[in-house]
Short mmCIF file of C-alpha atoms in Angstrom, two decimals:
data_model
loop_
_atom_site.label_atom_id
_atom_site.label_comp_id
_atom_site.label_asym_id
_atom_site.label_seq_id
_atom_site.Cartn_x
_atom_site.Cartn_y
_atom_site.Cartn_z
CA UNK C 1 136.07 98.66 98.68
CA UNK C 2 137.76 96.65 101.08
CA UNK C 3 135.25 93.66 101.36
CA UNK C 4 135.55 90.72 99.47
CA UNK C 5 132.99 88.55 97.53
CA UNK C 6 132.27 85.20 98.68
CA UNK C 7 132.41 83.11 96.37
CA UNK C 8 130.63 80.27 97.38
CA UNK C 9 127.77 82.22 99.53
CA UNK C 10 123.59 81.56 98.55
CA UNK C 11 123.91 85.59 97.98
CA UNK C 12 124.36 86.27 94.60
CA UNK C 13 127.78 88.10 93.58
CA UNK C 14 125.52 90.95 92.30
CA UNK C 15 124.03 91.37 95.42
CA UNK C 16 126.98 90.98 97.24
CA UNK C 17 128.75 93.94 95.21
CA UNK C 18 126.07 96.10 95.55
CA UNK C 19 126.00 95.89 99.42
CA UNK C 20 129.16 96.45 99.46
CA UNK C 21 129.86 99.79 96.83
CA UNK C 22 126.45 100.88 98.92
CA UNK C 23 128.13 100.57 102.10
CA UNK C 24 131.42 102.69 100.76
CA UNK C 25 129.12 105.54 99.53
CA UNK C 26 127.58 105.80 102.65
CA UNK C 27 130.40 105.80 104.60
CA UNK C 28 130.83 109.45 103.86
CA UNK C 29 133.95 109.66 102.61
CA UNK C 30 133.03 110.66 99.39
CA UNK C 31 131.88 114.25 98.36
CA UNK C 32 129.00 115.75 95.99
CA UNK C 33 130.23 115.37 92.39
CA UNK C 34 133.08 113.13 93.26
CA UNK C 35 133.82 110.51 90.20
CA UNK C 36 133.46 107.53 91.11
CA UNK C 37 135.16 103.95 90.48
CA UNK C 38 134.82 102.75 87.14
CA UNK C 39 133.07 99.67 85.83
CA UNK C 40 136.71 98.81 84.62
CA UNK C 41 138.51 99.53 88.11
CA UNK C 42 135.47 97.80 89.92
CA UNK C 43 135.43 94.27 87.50
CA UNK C 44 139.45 94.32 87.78
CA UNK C 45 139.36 94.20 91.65
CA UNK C 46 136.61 91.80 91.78
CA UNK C 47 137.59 89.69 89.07
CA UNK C 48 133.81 89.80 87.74
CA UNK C 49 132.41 90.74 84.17
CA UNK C 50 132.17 93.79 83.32
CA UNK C 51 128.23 93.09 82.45
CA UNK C 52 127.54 92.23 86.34
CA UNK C 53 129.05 95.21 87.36
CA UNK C 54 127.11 97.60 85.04
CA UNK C 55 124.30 96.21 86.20
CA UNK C 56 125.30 96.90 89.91
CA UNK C 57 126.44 100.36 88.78
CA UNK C 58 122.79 101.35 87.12
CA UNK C 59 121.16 99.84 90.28
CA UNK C 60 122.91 102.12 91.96
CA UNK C 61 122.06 105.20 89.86
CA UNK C 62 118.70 104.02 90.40
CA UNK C 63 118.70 104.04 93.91
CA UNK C 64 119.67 107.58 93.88
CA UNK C 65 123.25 107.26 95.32
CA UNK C 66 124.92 107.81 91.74
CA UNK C 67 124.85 109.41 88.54
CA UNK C 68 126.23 109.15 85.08
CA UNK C 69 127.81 111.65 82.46
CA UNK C 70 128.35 110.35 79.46
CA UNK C 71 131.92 109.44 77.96
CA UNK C 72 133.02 110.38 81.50
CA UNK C 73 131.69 107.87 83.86
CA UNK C 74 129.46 107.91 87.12
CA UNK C 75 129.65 110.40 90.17
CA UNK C 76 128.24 110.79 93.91
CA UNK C 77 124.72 112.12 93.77
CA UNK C 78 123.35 114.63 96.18
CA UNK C 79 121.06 113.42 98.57
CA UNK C 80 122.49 109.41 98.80
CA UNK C 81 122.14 110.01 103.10
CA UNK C 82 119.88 106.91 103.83
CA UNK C 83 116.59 108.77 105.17
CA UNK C 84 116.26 109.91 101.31
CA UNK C 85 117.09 106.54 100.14
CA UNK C 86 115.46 104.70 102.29
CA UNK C 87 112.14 106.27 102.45
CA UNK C 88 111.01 108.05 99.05
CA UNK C 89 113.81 106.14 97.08
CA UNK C 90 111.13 103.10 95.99
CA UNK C 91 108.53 105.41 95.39
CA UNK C 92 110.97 107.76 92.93
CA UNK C 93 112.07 104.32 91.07
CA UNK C 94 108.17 103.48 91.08
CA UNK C 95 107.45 106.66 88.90
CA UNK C 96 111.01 107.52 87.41
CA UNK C 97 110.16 105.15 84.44
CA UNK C 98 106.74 105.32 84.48
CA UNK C 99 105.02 102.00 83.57
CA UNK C 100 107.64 101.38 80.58
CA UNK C 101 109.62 98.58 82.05
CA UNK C 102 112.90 97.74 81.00
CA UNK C 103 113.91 94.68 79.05
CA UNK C 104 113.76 91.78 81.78
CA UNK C 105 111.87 93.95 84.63
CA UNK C 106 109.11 92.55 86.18
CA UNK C 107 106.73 95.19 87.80
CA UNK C 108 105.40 94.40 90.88
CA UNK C 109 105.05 97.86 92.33
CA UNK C 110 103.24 99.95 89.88
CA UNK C 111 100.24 101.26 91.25
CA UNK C 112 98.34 102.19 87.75
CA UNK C 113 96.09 100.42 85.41
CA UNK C 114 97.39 97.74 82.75
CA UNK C 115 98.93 99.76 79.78
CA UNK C 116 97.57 97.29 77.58
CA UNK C 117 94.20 98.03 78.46
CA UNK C 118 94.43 102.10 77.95
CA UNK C 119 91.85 103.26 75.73
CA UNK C 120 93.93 104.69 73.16
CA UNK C 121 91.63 103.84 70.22
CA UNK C 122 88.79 105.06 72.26
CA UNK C 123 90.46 108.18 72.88
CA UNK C 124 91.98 108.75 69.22
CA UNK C 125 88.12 108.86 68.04
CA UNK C 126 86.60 110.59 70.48
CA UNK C 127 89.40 112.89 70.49
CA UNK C 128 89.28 113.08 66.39
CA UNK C 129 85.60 113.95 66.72
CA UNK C 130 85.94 116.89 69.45
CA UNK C 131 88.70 118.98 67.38
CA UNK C 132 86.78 118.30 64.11
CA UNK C 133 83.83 120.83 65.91
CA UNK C 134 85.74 123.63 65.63
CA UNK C 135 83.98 125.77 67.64
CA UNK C 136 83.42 123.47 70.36
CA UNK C 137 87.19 122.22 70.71
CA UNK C 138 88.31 126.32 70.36
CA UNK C 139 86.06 126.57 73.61
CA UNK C 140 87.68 123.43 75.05
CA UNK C 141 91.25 124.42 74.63
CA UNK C 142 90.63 127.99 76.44
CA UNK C 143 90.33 128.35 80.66
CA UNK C 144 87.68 126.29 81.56
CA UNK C 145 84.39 126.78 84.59
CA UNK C 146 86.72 126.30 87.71
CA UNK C 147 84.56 123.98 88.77
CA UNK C 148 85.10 122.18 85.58
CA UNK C 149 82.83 121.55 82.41
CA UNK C 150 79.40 121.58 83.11
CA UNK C 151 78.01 118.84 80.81
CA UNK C 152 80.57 116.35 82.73
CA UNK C 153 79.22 117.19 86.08
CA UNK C 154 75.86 116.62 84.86
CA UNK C 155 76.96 113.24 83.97
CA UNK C 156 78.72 112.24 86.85
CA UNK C 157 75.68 113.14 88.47
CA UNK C 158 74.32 109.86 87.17
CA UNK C 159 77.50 108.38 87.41
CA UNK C 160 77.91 108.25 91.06
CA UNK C 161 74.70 106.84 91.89
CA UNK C 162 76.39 102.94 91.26
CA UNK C 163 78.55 104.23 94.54
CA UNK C 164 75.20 105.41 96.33
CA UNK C 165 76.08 108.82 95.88
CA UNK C 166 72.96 111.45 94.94
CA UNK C 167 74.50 115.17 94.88
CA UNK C 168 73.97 117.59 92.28
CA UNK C 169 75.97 119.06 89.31
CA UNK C 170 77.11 122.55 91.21
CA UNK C 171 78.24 119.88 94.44
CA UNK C 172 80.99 118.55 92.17
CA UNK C 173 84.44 119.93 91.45
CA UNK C 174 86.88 118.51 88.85
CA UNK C 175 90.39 118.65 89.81
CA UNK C 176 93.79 118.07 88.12
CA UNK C 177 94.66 114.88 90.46
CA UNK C 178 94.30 113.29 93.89
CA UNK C 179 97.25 115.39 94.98
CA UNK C 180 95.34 118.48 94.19
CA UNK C 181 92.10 117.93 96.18
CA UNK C 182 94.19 116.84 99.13
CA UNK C 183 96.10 120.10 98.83
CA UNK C 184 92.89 122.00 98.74
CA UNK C 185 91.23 120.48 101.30
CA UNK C 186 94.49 120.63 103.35
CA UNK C 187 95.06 124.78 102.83
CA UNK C 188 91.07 125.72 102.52
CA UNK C 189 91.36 126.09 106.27
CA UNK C 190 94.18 128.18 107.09
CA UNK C 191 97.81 126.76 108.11
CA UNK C 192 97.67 128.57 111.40
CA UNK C 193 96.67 126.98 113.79
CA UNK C 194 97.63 123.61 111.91
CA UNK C 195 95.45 120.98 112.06
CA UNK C 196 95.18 117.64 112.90
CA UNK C 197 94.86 114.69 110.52
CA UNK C 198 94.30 110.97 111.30
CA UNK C 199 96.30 108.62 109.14
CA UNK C 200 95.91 104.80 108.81
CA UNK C 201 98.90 102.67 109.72
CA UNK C 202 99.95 102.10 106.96
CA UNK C 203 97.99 104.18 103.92
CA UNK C 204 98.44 105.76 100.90
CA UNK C 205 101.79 106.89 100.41
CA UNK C 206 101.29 110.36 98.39
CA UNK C 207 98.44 111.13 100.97
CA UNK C 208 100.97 110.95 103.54
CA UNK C 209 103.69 113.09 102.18
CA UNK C 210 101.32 115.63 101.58
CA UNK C 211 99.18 116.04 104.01
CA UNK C 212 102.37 115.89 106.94
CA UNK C 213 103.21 119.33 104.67
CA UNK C 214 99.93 121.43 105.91
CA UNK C 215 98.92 119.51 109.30
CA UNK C 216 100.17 117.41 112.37
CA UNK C 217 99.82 114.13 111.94
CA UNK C 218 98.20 111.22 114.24
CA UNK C 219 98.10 107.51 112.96
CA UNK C 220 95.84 104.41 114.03
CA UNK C 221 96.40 101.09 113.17
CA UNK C 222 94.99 99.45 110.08
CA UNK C 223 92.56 96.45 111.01
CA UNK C 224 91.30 93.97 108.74
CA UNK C 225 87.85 95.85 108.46
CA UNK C 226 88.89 99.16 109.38
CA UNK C 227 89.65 100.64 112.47
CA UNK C 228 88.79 99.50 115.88
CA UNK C 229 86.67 102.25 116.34
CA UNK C 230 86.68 101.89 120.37
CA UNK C 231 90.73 102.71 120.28
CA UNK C 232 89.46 105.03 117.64
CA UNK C 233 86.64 106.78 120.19
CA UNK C 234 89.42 106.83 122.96
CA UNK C 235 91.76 109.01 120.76
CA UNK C 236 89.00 111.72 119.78
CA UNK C 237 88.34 111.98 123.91
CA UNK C 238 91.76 112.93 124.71
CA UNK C 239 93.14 114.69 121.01
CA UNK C 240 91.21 117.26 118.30
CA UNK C 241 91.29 115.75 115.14
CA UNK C 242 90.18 117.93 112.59
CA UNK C 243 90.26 115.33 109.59
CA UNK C 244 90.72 111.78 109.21
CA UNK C 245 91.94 110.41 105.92
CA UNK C 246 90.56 106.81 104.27
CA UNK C 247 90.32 104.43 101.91
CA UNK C 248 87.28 102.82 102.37
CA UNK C 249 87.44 100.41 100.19
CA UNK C 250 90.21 98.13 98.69
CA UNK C 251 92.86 100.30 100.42
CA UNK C 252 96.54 101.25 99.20
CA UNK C 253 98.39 99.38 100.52
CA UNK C 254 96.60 96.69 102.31
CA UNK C 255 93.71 95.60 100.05
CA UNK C 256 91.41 96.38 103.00
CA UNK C 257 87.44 97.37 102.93
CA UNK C 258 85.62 99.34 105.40
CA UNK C 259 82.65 96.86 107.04
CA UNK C 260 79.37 98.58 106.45
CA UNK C 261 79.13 99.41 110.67
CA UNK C 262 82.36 100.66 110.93
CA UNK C 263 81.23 103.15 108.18
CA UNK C 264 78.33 104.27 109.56
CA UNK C 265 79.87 104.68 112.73
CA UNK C 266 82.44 106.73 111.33
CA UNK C 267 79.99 109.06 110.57
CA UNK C 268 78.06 108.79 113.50
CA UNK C 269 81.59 110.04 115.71
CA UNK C 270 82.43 112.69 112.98
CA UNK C 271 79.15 114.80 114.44
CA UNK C 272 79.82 113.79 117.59
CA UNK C 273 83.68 114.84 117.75
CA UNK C 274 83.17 117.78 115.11
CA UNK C 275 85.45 116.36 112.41
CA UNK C 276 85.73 115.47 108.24
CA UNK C 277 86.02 112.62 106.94
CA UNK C 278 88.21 112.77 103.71
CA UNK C 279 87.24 109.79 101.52
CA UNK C 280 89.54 108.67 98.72
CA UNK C 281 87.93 106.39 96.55
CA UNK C 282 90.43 105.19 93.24
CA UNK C 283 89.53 101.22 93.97
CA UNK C 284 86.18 100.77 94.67
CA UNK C 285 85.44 99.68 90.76
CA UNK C 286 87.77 96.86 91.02
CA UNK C 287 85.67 94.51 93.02
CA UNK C 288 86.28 90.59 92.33
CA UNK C 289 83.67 88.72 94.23
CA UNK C 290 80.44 90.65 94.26
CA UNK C 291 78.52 91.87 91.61
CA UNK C 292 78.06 95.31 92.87
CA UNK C 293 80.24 98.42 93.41
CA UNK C 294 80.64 98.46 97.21
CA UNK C 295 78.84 101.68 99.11
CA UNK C 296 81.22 104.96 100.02
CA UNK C 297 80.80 106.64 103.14
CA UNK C 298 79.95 109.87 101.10
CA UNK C 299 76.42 107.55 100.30
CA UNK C 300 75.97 107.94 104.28
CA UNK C 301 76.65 111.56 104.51
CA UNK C 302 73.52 113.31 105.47
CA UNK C 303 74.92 115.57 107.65
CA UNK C 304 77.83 116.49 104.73
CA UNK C 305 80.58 115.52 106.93
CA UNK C 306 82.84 113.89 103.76
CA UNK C 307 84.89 115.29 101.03
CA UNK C 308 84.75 112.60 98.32
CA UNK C 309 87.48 112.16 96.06
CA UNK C 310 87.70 109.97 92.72
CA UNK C 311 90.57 109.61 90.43
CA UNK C 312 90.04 108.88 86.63
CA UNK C 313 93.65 108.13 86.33
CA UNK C 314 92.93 103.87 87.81
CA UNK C 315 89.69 103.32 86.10
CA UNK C 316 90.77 105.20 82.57
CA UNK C 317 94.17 105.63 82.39
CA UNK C 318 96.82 108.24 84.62
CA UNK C 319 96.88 110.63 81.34
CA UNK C 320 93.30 111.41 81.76
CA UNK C 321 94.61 113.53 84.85
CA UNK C 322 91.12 114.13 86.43
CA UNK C 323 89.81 113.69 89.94
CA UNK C 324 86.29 114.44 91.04
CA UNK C 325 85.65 116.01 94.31
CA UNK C 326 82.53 116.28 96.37
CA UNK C 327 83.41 118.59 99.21
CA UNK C 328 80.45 119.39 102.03
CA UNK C 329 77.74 121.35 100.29
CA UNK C 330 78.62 124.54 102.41
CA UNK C 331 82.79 124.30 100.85
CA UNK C 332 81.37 124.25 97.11
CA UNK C 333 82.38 128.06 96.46
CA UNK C 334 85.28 128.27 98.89
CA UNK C 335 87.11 125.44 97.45
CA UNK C 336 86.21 126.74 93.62
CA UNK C 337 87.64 129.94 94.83
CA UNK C 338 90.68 128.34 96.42
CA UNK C 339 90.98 125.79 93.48
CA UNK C 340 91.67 129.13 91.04
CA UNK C 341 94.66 130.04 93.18
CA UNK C 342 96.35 125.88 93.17
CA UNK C 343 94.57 124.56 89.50
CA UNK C 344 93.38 127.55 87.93
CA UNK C 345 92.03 125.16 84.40
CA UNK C 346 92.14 121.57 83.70
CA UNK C 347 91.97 119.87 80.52
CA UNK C 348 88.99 120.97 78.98
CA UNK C 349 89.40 118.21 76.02
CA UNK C 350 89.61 115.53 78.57
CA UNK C 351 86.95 116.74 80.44
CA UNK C 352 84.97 116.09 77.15
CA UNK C 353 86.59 113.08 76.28
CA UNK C 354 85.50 111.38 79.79
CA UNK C 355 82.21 112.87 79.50
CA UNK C 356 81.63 110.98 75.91
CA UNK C 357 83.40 108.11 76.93
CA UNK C 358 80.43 107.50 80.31
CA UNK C 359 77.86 108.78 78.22
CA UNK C 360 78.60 106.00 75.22
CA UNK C 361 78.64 103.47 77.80
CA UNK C 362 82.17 102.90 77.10
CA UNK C 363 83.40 103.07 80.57
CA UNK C 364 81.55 100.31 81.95
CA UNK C 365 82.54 97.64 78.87
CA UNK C 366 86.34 98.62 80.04
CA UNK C 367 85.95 98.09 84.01
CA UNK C 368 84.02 94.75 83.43
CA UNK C 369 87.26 93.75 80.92
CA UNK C 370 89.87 95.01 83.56
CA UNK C 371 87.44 92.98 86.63
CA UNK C 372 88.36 90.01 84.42
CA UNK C 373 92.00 90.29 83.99
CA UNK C 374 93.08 91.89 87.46
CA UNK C 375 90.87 89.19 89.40
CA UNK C 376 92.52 86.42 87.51
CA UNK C 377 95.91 87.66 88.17
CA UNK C 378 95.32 88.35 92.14
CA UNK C 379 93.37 84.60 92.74
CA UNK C 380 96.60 83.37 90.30
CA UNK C 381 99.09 85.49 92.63
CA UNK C 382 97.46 84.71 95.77
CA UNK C 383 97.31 80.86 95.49
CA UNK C 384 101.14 81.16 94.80
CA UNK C 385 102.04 83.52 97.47
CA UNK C 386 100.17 80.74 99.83
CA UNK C 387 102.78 77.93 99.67
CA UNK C 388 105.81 80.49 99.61
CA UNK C 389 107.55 80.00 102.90
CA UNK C 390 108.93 82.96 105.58
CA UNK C 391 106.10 84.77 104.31
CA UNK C 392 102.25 85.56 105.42
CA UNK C 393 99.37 87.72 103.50
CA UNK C 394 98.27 89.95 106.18
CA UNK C 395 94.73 90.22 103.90
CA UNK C 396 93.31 88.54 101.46
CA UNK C 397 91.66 91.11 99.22
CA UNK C 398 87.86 90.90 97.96
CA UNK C 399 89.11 93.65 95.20
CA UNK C 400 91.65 96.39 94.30
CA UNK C 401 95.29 95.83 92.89
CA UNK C 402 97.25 95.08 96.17
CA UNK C 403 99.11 92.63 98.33
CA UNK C 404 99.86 93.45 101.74
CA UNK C 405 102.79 90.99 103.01
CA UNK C 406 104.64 90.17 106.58
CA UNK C 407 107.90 89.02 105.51
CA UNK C 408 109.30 86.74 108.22
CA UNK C 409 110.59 88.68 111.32
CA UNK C 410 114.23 87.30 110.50
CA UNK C 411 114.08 88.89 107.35
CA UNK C 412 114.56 93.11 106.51
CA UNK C 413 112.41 93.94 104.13
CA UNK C 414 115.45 97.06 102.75
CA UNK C 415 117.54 94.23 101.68
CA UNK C 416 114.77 91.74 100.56
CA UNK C 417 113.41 95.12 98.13
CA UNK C 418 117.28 95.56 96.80
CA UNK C 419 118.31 91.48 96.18
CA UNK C 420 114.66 91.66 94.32
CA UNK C 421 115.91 94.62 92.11
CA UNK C 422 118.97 93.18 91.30
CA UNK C 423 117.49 90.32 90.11
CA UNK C 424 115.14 92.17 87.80
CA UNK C 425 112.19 92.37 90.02
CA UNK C 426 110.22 95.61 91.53
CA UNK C 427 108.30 95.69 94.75
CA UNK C 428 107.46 98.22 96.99
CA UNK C 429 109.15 97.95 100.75
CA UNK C 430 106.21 98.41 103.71
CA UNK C 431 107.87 101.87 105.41
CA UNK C 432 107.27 103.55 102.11
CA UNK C 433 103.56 103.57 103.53
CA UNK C 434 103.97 104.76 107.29
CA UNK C 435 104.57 108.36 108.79
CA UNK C 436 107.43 106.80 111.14
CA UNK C 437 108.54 104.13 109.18
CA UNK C 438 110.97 102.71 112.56
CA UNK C 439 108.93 99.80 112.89
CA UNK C 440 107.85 98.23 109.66
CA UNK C 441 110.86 96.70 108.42
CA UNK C 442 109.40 93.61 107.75
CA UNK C 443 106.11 94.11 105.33
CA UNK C 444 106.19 94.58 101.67
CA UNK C 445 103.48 95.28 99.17
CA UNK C 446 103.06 93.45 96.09
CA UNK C 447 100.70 95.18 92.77
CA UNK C 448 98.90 92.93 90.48
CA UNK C 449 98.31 95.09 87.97
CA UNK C 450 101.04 95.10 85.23
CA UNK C 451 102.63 91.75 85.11
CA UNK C 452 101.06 88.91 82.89
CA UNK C 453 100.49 85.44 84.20
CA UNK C 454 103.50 84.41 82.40
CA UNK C 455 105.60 87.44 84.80
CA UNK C 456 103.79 87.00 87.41
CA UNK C 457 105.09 83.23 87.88
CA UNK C 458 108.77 84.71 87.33
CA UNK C 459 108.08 87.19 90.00
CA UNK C 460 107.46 84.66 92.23
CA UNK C 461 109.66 82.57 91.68
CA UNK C 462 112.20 85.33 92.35
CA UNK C 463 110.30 86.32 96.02
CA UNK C 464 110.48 82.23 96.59
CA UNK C 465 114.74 82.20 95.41
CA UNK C 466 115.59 85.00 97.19
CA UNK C 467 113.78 84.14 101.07
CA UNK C 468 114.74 80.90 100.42
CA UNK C 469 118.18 82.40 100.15
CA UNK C 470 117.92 84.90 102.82
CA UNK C 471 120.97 84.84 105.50
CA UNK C 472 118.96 84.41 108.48
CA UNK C 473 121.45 85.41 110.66
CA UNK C 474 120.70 89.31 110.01
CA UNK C 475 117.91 89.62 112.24
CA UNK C 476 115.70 92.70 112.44
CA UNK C 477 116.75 94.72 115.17
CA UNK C 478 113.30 96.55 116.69
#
């Protein structure tokens, strides 16, 4: 700790002292386990309160690089090296306290509904009337149809027309989560030889962690209505690609949508090339300025080229825990075999409860009061976000719950996601969503979703203190 504070710097003392115990952790002198200085040793030396430097010290815990016991102070973490802190760190504080923000936290990067608008009433009645059958909620507590409950595919059958979607009840598979169709579609084929996957640059952060576990991964870069699909062309000449994963609409992070060619012409080159298309779907009901859900590539899939996937968890609520997946016609009974082995039941209660709650008509009177509030909040956010300077929005969404931003090339997005924290703000930093994440020190993604008007204009105002605070003379090295 032998850097001092500047006193009379734009960089808050906070952020200041938090650069600088950061920088003495990962200098390496320290050991797993060691104690480490105490807020009393630390305000002493620095002549601060003791309040500012608790508030360092639990950033720091946050960030993974400490720990505390208590009555006996804080201690060196495992793990505080920076590729785990500077890759999954943001994601881990992302789901580490859920969506239950702390007193003064404003939540820019959750990824999940509104918690305001969960259907717990919904859900308490349906849920009352299920276990008051007591035969029918004995059968729904034991191991259910792998494939999952048969009166819920039948009504997702009607269900996925609105997406263009006509398949029957035996095509559809209910999973535990997105993470658990990805892992079956990623294993159904054998690990040896591995194969190939086609990322976006950037995508879906979960999507990419798992899927680098079970294939090699190749990326393409993100355009504002997909891929260019000649660069695309070019790389399936010269490179098997087995799958290639997307977002078709309203992507994570980048708020982009598929054009209606591009689509078709994905297709069109899977037959040609001899690959699958793995469709993730979670956004598409969160459109803002049409009146229709916008078409999936499965609704194109004559030639059953796509394995659909559709999460419950952002158009209900993440307890639900169910994903619907669609795989190619001739995968059905593979992947219900293989889906025994990695989710051998899945809640056979919620199963019910989502089946009731599409039936009653219930689901649709929610989405059209979500539309409402998330499409006031991102024109709200957006107009702001406009006159901020050293900034640019790389997209202006049509839908979904993101922001993708370029920060100003004289400004590191690491340090701009940490002087954020500190001053009670959460973002997301842009490498978070890239397989090599060398290059992308300068975007950030910004979530709509949980933050009031009222928070929203305190975010912002926070993004607009701290660039406008920035020392420009740490430029991004490349």
């Amino acid at each position: 700790m032998n850097k001092k504070l500047v006193r009379n710097s734009d960089t808050t003392v906070s952020t200041q002292l938090f650069e600088i115990l950061k920088q003495d952790i990962l200098e390496n002198r320290w050991k797993e386990n060691d104690k480490f200085f105490s807020v009393r040793q630390i305000s002493i030396k620095y002549g601060l309160n003791p309040n500012t430097v608790l508030k360092v010290v639990k950033a720091l815990e946050e960030e993974g690089y400490l720990y505390s016991v208590k009555g006996k102070g804080c201690f060196i973490k495992k793990g505080y090296n920076l590729d785990i802190s500077q890759r999954m760190t943001p994601i881990l504080n992302t789901f580490r306290f859920g969506q239950i923000s702390k007193d003064m936290e404003i939540n820019f990067s959750n990824g999940g509904p509104p918690k305001e608008y969960f259907p717990v009433q919904e859900y308490k009645e349906i849920l009352s009337e299920i276990l008051l059958d007591k035969d029918g909620s004995r059968h729904l507590m034991a191991y259910q149809n792998i494939q999952g409950l048969e009166s819920l595919r039948e009504t997702l059958v009607e269900f996925i027309k609105r997406y263009g979607i006509r398949r029957e009840k035996e095509d559809i598979i209910i999973c535990s989560g997105t993470q658990i169709a990805l892992q079956l579609i990623s294993t159904a084929f054998g690990l040896v030889p591995k194969k190939t996957v086609l990322l976006s640059d950037p995508t879906y952060q979960n999507a990419v962690n798992i899927l680098k576990n079970y294939c090699n991964v190749e990326n393409i870069d993100m355009k504002n209505d997909g891929w260019d699909m000649n660069e695309f062309e070019n790389l399936l000449k010269n490179k098997k690609i087995d799958f290639v994963y997307i977002m078709t609409n309203f992507q994570n992070p980048t708020g982009v949508s598929w054009s209606f060619e591009k689509k078709k012409k994905m297709i069109e080159l899977s037959i040609k090339y001899d690959f699958y298309i793995i469709e993730d779907e979670c956004f598409s009901d969160f459109y803002y300025k049409s009146q229709d859900c916008p078409r999936s590539i499965k609704a194109l899939d004559k030639d059953e080229r796509v394995f659909y996937i559709k999460t419950f968890s952002k158009i209900v609520m993440p307890a639900l825990a169910l994903t619907m997946l669609i795989p190619p016609k001739k995968y059905t009974e593979s992947f219900s075999l293989n889906k025994y082995f990695i989710d051998t039941t899945t809640s056979g209660i919620n199963q019910k409860f989502l089946e009731l709650y599409i039936k009653r008509g219930l689901l649709d009177k929610h989405l059209e009061k979500l539309r409402v509030n998330l499409k006031e909040k991102m024109e709200y956010m957006i107009e702001k976000l406009k006159k901020i300077k050293h900034l640019e929005i790389m997209h202006v969404p049509q839908g979904g719950f993101f922001i993708w931003i370029k920060l100003a090339n004289y400004i590191n997005s690491e340090k701009f996601y940490y002087k954020c924290r500190l001053r009670g703000l959460s973002i997301l930093p842009g490498f978070v969503f890239y397989s090599n994440s060398e290059e992308v020190s300068s975007k950030i993604r910004i979530s709509t979703v949980s933050s009031s008007i009222e928070e929203v204009e305190r975010g912002l105002e926070i993004i607009q203190d701290v660039l406008n605070n920035c020392d420009f003379s740490e430029i991004n090295l490349k």
